[in-house]
mmCIF file of C-alpha atoms in Angstrom:
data_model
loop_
_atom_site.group_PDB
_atom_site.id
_atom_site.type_symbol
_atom_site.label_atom_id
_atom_site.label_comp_id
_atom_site.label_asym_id
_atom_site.label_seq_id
_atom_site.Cartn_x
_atom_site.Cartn_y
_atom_site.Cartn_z
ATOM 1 C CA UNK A 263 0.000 0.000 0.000
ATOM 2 C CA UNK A 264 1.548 3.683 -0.860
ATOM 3 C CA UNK A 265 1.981 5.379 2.042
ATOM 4 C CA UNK A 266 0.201 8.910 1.408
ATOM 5 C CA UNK A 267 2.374 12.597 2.115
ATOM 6 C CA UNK A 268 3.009 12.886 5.781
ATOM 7 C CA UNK A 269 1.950 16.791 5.073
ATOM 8 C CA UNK A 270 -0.971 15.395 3.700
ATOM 9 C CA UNK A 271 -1.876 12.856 6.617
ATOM 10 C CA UNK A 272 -1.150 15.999 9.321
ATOM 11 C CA UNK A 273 -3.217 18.593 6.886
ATOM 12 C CA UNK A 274 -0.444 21.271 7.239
ATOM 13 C CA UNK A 275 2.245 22.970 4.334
ATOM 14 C CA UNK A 276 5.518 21.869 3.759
ATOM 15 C CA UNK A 277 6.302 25.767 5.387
ATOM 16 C CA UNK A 278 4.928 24.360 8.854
ATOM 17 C CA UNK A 279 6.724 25.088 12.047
ATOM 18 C CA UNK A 280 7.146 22.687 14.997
ATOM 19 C CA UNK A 281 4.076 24.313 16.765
ATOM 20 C CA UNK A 282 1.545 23.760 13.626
ATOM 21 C CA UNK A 283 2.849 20.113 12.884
ATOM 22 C CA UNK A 284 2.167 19.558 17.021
ATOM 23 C CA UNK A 285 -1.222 21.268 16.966
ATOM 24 C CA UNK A 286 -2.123 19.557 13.968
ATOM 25 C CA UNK A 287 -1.322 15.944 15.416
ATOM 26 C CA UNK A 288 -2.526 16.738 18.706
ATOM 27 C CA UNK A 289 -6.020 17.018 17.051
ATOM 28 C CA UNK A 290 -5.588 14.148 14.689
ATOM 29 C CA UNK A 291 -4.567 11.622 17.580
ATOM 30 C CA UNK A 292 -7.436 13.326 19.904
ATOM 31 C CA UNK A 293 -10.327 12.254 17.160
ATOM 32 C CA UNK A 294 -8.470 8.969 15.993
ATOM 33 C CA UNK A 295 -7.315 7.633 19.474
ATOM 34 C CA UNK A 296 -8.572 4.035 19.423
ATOM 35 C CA UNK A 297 -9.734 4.545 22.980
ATOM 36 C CA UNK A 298 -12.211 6.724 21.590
ATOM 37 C CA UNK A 299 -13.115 4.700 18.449
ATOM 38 C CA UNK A 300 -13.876 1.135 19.778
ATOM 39 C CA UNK A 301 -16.606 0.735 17.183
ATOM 40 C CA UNK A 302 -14.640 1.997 14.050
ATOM 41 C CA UNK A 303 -12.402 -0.561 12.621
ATOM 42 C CA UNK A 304 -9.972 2.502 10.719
ATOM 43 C CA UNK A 305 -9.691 4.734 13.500
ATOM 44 C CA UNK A 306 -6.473 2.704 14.725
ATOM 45 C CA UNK A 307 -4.741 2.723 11.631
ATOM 46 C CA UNK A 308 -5.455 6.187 11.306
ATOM 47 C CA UNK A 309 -3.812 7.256 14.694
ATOM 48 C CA UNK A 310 -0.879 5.099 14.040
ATOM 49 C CA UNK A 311 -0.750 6.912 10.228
ATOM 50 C CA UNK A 312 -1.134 10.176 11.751
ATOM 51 C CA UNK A 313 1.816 9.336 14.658
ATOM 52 C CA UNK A 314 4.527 8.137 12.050
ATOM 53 C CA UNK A 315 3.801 11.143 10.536
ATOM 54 C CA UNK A 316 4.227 13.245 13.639
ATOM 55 C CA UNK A 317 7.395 11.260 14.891
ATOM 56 C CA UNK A 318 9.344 12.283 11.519
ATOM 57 C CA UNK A 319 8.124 15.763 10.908
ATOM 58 C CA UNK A 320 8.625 16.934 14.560
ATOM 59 C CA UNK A 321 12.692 15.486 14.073
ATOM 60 C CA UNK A 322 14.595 18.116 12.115
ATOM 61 C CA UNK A 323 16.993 14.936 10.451
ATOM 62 C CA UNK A 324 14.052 12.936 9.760
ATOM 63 C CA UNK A 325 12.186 15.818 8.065
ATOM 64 C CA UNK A 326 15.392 17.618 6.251
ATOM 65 C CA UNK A 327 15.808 13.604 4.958
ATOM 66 C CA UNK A 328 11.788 13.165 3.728
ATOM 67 C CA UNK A 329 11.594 16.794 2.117
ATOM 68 C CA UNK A 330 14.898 15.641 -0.347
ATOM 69 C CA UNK A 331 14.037 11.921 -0.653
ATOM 70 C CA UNK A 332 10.616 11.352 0.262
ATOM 71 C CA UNK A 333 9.504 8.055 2.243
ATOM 72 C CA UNK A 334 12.772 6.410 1.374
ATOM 73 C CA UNK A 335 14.972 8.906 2.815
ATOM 74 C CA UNK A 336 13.852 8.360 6.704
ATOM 75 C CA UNK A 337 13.788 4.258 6.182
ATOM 76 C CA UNK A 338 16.040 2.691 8.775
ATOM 77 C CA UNK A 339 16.317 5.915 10.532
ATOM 78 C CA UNK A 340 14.796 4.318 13.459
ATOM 79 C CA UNK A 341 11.775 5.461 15.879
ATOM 80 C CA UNK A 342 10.934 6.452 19.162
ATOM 81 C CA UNK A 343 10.272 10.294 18.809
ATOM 82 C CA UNK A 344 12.594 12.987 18.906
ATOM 83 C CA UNK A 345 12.500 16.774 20.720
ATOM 84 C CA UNK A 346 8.244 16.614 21.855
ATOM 85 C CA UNK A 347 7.204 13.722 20.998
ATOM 86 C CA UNK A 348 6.776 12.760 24.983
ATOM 87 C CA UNK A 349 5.001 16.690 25.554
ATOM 88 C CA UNK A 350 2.132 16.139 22.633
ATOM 89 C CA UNK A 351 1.507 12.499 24.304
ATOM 90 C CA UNK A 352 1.566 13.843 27.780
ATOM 91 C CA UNK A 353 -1.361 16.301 26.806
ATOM 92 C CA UNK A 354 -3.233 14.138 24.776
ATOM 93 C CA UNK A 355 -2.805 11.619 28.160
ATOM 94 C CA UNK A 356 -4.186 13.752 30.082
ATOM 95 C CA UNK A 357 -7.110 14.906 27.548
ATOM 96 C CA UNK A 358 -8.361 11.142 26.995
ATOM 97 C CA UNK A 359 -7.645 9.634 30.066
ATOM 98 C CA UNK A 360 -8.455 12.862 33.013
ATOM 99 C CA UNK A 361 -5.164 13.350 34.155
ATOM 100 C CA UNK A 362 -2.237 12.122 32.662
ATOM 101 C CA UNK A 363 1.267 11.023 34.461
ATOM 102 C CA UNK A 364 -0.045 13.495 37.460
ATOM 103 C CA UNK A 365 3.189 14.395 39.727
ATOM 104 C CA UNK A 366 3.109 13.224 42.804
ATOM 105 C CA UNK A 367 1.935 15.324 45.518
ATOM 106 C CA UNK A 368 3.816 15.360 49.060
ATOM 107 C CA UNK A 369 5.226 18.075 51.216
ATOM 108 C CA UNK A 370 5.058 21.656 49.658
ATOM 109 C CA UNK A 371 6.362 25.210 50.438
ATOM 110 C CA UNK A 372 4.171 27.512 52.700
ATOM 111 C CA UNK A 373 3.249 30.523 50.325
ATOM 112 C CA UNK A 374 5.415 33.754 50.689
ATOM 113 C CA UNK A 375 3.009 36.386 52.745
ATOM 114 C CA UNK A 376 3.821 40.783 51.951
ATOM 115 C CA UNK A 377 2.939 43.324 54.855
ATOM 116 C CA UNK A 378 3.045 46.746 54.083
ATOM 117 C CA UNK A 379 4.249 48.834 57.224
ATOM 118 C CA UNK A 380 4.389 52.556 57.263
ATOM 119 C CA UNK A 381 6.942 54.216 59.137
ATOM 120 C CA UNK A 382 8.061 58.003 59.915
ATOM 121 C CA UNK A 383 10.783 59.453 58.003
ATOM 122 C CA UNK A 384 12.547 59.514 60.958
ATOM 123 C CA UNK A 385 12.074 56.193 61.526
ATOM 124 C CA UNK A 386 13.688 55.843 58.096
ATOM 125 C CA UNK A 387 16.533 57.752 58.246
ATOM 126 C CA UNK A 388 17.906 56.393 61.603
ATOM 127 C CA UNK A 389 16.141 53.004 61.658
ATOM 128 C CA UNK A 390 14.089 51.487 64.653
ATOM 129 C CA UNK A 391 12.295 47.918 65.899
ATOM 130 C CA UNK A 392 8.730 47.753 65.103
ATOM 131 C CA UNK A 393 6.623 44.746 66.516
ATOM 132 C CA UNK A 394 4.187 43.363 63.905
ATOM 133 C CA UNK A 395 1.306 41.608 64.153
ATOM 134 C CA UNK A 396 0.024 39.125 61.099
ATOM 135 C CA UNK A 397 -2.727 36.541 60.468
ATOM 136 C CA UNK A 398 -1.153 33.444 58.724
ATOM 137 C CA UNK A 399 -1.505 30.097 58.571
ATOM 138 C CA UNK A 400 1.136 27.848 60.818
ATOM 139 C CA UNK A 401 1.783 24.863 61.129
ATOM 140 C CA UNK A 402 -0.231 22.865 63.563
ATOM 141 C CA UNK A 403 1.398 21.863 67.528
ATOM 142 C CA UNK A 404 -0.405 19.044 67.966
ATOM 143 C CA UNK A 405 -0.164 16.871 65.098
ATOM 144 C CA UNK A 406 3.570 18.603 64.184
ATOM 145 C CA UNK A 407 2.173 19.839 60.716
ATOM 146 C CA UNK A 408 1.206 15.969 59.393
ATOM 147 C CA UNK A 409 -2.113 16.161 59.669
ATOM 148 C CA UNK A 410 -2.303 12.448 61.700
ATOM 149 C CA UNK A 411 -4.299 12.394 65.262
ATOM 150 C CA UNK A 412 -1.319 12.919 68.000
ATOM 151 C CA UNK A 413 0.092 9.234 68.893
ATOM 152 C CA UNK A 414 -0.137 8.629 65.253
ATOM 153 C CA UNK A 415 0.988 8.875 61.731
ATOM 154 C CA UNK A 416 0.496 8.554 58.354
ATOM 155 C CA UNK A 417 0.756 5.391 56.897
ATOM 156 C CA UNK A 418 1.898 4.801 53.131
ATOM 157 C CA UNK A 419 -1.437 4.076 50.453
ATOM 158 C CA UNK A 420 -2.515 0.808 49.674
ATOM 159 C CA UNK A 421 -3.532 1.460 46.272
ATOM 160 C CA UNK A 422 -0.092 3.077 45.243
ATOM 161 C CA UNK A 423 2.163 1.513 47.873
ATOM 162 C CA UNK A 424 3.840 5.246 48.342
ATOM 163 C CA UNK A 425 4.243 5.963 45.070
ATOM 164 C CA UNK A 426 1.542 8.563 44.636
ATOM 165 C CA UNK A 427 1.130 7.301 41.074
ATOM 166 C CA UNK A 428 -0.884 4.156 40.012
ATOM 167 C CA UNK A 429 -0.387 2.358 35.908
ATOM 168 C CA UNK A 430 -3.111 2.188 33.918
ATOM 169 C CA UNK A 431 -3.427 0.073 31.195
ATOM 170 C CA UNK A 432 -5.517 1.870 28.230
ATOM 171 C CA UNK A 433 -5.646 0.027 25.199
ATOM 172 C CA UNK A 434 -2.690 -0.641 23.763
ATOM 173 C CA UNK A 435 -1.391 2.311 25.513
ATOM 174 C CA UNK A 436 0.228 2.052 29.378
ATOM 175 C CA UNK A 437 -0.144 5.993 30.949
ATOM 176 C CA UNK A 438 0.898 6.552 35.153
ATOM 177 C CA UNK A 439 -1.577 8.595 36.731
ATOM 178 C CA UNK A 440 -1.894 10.436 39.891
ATOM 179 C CA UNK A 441 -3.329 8.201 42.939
ATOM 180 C CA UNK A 442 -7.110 8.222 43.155
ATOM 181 C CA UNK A 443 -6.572 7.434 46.779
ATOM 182 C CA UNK A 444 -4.298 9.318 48.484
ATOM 183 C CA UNK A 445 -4.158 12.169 45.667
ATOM 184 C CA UNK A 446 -0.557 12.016 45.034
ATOM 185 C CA UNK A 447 0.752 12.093 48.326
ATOM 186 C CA UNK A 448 1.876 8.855 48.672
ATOM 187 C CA UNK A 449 0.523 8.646 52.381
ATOM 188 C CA UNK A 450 -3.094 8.314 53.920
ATOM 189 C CA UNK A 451 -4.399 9.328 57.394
ATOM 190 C CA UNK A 452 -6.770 6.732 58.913
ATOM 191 C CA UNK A 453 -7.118 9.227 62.019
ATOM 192 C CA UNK A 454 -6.968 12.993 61.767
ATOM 193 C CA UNK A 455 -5.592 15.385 64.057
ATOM 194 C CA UNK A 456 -8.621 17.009 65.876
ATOM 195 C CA UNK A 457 -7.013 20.403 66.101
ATOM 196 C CA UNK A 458 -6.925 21.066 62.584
ATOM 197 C CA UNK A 459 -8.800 18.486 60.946
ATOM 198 C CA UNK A 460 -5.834 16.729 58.970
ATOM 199 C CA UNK A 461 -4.428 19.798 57.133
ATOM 200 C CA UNK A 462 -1.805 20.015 59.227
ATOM 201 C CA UNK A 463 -1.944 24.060 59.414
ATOM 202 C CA UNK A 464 -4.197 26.584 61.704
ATOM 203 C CA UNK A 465 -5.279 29.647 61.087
ATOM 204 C CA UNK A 466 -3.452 32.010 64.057
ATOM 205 C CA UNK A 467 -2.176 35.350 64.900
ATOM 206 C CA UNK A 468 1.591 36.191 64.985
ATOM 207 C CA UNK A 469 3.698 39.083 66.459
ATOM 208 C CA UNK A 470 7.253 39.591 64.975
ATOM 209 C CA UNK A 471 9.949 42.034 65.605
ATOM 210 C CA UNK A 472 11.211 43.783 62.180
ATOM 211 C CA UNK A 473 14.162 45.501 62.579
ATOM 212 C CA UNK A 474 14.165 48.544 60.279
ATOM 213 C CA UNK A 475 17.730 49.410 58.903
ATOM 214 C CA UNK A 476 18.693 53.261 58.756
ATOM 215 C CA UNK A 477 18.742 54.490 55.223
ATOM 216 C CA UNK A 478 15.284 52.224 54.379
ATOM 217 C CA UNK A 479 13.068 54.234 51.459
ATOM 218 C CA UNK A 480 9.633 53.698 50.100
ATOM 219 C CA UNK A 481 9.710 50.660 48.137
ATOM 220 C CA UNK A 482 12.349 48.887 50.012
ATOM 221 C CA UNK A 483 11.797 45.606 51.121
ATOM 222 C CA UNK A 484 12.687 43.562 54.179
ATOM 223 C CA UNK A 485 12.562 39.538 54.200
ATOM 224 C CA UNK A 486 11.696 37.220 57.459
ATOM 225 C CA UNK A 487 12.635 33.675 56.068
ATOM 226 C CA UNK A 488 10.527 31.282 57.243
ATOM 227 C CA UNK A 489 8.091 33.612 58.580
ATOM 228 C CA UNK A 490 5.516 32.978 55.929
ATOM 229 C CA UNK A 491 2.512 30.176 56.052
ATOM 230 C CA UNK A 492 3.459 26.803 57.129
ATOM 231 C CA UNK A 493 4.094 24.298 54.461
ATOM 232 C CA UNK A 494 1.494 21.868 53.147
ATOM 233 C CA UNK A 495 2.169 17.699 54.793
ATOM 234 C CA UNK A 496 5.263 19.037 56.840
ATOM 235 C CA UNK A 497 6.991 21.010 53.849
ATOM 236 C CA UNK A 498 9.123 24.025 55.034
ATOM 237 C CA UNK A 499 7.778 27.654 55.412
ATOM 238 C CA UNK A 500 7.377 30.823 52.864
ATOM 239 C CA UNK A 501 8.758 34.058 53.716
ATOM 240 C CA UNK A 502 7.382 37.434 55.242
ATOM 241 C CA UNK A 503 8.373 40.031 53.304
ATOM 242 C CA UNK A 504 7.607 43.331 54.868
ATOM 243 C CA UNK A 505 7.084 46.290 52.152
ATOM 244 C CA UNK A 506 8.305 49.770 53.588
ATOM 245 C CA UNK A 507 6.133 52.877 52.561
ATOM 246 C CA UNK A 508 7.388 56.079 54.545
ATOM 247 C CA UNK A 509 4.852 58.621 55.325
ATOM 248 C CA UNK A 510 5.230 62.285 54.048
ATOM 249 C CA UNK A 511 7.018 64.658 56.472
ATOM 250 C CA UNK A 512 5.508 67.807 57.244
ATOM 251 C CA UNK A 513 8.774 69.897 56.881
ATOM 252 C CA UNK A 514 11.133 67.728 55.127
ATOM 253 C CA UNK A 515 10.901 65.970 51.429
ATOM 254 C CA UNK A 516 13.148 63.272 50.570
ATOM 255 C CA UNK A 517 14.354 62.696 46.998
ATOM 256 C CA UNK A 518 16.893 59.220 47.507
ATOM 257 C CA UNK A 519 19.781 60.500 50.076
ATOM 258 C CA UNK A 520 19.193 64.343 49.704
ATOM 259 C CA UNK A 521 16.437 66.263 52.169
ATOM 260 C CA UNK A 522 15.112 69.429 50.740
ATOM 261 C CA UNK A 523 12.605 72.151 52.647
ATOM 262 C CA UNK A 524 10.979 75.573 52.141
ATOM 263 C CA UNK A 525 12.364 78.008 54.404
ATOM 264 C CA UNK A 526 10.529 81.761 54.909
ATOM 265 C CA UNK A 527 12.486 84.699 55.260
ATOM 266 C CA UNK A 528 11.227 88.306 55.833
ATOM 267 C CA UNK A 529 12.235 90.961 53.453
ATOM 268 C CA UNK A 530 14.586 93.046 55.701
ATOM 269 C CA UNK A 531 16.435 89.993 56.644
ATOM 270 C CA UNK A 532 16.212 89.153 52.516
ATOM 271 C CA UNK A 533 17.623 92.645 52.137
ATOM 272 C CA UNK A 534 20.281 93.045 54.637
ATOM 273 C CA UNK A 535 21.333 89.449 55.398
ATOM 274 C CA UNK A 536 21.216 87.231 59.131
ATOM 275 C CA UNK A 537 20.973 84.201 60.262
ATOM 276 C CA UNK A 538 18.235 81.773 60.810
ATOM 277 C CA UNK A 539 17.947 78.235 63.254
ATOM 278 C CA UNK A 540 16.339 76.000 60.703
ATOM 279 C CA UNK A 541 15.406 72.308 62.109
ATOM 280 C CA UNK A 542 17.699 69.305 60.874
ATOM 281 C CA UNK A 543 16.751 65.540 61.298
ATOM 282 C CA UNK A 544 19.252 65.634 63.553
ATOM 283 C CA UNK A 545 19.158 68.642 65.521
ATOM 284 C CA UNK A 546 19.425 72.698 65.183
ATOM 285 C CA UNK A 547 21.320 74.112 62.096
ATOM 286 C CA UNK A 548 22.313 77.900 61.347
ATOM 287 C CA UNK A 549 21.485 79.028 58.111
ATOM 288 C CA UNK A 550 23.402 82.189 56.935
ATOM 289 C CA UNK A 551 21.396 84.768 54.880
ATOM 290 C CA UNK A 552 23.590 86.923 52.723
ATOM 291 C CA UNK A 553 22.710 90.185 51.950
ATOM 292 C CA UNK A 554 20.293 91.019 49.125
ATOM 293 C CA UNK A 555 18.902 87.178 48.557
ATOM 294 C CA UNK A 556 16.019 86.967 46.023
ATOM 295 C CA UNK A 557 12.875 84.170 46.853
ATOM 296 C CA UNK A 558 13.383 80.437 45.556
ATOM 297 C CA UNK A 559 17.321 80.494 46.310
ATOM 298 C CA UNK A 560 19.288 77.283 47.528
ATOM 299 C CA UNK A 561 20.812 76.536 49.858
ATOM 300 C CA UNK A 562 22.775 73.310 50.611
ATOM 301 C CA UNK A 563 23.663 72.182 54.145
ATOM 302 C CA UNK A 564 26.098 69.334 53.287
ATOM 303 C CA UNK A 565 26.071 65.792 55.235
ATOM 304 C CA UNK A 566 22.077 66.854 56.731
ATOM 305 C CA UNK A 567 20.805 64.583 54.293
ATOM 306 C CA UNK A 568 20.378 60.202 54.710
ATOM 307 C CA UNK A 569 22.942 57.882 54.638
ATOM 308 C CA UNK A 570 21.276 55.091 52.365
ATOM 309 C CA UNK A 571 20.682 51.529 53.565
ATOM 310 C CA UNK A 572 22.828 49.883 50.407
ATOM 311 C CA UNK A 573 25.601 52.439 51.076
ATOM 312 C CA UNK A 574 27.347 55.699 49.351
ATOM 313 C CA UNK A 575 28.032 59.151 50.639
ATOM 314 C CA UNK A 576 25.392 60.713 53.469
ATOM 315 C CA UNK A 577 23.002 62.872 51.212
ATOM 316 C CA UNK A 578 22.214 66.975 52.081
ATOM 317 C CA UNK A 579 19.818 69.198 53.042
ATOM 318 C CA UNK A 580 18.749 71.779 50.242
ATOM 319 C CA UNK A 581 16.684 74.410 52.256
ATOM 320 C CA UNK A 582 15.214 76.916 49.149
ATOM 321 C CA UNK A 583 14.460 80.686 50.611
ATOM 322 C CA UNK A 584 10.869 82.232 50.080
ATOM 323 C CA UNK A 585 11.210 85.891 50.692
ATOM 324 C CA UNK A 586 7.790 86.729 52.319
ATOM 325 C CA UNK A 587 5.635 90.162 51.820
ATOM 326 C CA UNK A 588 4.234 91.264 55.393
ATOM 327 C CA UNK A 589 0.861 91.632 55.658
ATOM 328 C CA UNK A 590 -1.866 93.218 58.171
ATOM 329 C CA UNK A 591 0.244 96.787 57.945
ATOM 330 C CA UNK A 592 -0.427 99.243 60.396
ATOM 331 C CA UNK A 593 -0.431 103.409 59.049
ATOM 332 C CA UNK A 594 3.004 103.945 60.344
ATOM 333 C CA UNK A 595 4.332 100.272 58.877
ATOM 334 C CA UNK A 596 2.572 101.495 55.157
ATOM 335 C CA UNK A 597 4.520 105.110 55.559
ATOM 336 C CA UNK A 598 7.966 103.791 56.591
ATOM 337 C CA UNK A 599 7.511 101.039 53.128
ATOM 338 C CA UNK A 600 5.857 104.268 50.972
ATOM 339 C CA UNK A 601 9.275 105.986 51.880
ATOM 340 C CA UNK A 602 11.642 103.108 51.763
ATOM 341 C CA UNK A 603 9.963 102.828 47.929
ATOM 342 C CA UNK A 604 10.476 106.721 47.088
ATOM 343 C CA UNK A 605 13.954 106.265 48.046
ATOM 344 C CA UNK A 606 14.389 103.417 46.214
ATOM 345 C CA UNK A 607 13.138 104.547 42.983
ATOM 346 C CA UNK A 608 15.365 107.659 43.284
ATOM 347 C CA UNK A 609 18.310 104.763 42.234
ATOM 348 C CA UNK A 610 16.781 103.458 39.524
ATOM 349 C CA UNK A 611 17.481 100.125 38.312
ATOM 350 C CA UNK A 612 20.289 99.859 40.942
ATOM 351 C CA UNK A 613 18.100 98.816 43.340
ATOM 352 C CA UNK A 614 15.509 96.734 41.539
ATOM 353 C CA UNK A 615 17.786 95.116 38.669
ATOM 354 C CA UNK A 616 15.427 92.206 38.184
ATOM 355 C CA UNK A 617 12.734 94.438 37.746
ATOM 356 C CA UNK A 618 13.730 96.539 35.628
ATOM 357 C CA UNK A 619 14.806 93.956 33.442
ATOM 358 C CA UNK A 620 11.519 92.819 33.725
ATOM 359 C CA UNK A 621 9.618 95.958 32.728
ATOM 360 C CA UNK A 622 11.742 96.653 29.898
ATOM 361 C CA UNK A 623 11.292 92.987 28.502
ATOM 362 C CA UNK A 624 7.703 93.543 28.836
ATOM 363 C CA UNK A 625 7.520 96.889 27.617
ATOM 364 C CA UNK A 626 9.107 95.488 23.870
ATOM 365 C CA UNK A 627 6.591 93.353 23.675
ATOM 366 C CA UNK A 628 3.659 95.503 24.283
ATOM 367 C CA UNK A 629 5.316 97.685 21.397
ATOM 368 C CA UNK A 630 6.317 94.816 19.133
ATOM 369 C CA UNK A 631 2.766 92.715 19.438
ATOM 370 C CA UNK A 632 0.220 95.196 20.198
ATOM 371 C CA UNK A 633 1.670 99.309 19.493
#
């Protein structure tokens, strides 16, 4: 009998990739699988068509040899699938037969657990020792996280002898499949702890101590290991990993190891210069105003800033001035300024450079755009 084109048999182009000759013979072997055809007399030479196809398309030799020589190019090249082969039959196992070669179950990881803790910026800067207080799952006294009634244990399945996996003969075909009986786990409990009903975990409440490092920044994380949920059948812990988010600061605002801050000055002390106690995260600082400082200058107090938690050079603090207009004037106050302005416009521009720069800017354009 001639064999027929194994592009023909898998209804794909000679152009097909690995992933369309796969899809194509996961569907073939789906609707021909003799499991599923009892009654029809074809469907098994069919599958077994569709598989030799499969086996020497999904081979890169075996295909480079059929696209030059046809069927007589891949004859003695031998069988037993190449790259896949075992991943296609795996999920066409588990289609047909509800399950496939399941894993076996047993002890697992506790699942990682995230607190969010705000602290002060303080807090931040220098570090502290919070306590903490989270609900988890741990793992349960009594029964010592197995599940069994105290006094007892579990004993290995009967059905899978320990192995979690049981053969099943289907067909023609011989698949392992995950325990009905024990699940995968390999073990059975005739008698279950009363405390937590054979899970092997309870529900509680935990405090912890989290030590906060100096330097710590929104974003930061800190990691507890084994402070997470208890493990499922005795298998080890997850980690607590506590997310830092520091609160905003009512004088201060931190951008990574710098401080910066708004400070207020009055106008005489803008004009003629002094000094000013400004507040540090670490005590009293002088500030020196020179003489004649304009609003939204900085300043830079070097080493007042954070010493980061990975390292590097302590950051500043950048204190920008706000020169402030007084308000609530009484007669006298309005006739000393009224004066101080008179005798200030007698020197011109000397005085106000910056605005007279300004009015002569603004005095082009109202000539150039609108006279």
């Amino acid at each position: 009998m001639t064999k027929r084109d194994y592009y023909e048999v898998l209804g794909v182009g000679r152009d097909a990739d690995s992933a369309a000759i796969k899809k194509a013979y996961r569907r073939l072997a789906m609707k021909f699988h003799p499991d599923r055809n009892s009654t029809d007399a074809r469907a098994e030479e069919k599958f077994k068509e569709a598989t030799e196809a499969y086996e020497v398309l999904q081979d890169a030799d075996k295909r480079a040899a059929y696209d030059r020589y046809g069927h007589d190019g891949v004859k003695g090249m031998g069988s037993g699938g190449g790259a896949g082969f075992g991943d296609v039959f795996g999920d066409i196992f588990s289609d047909i037969f509800g399950g496939g070669g399941g894993r076996r179950g047993g002890a697992r990881r506790g699942a990682d657990l995230r607190y969010n803790l705000e602290v002060s910026l303080e807090n931040a800067v220098f570090g502290t020792e919070v306590t903490i207080r989270i609900p988890k799952w741990d793992s349960c006294t009594p029964c010592g996280g197995s599940g069994a009634k105290a006094g007892t244990s579990p004993q290995n399945c009967p059905t899978c002898h320990g192995a979690g996996q049981v053969r099943i003969q289907q067909g023609f075909f011989a698949v392992q499949q995950t325990c009905p009986q024990c699940r995968g786990q390999g073990k059975i409990i005739t008698e279950y702890c009363e405390e937590c009903g054979g899970q092997g975990r309870q529900e509680t409440e935990k405090s912890l101590k989290v030590n906060i490092p100096a330097g710590v920044d929104t974003g930061d994380r800190i990691r507890l290991s084994g402070e997470g949920e208890a493990g499922d059948r005795g298998g080890p812990p997850g980690d607590l990993y506590v997310q830092i988010d520091v609160k905003p600061h009512h004088f201060f605002q931190r951008d990574e190891a710098d401080l910066h801050c708004t400070v207020h000055i009055d106008m005489v002390t803008a004009a003629l210069g002094g000094e000013l106690e400004i507040p540090t995260l670490s005590g009293q600082a002088t500030l020196k105003i020179p003489a004649e400082t304009q609003s939204n200058r900085l300043f830079r107090l070097r080493g007042k800033g954070v010493k980061p938690v990975r390292g590097g050079a302590t950051g500043d603090l950048l204190c920008r001035v706000q020169v402030e207009t007084p308000v609530k004037l009484t007669r006298r106050q309005k006739e000393l300024l009224e004066e101080l302005r008179d005798s200030l416009a007698d020197g011109g521009e000397r005085h106000n450079p910056q605005s007279k720069s300004w009015l002569d800017k603004a005095k082009e354009f109202i000539e150039s755009h609108i006279g």
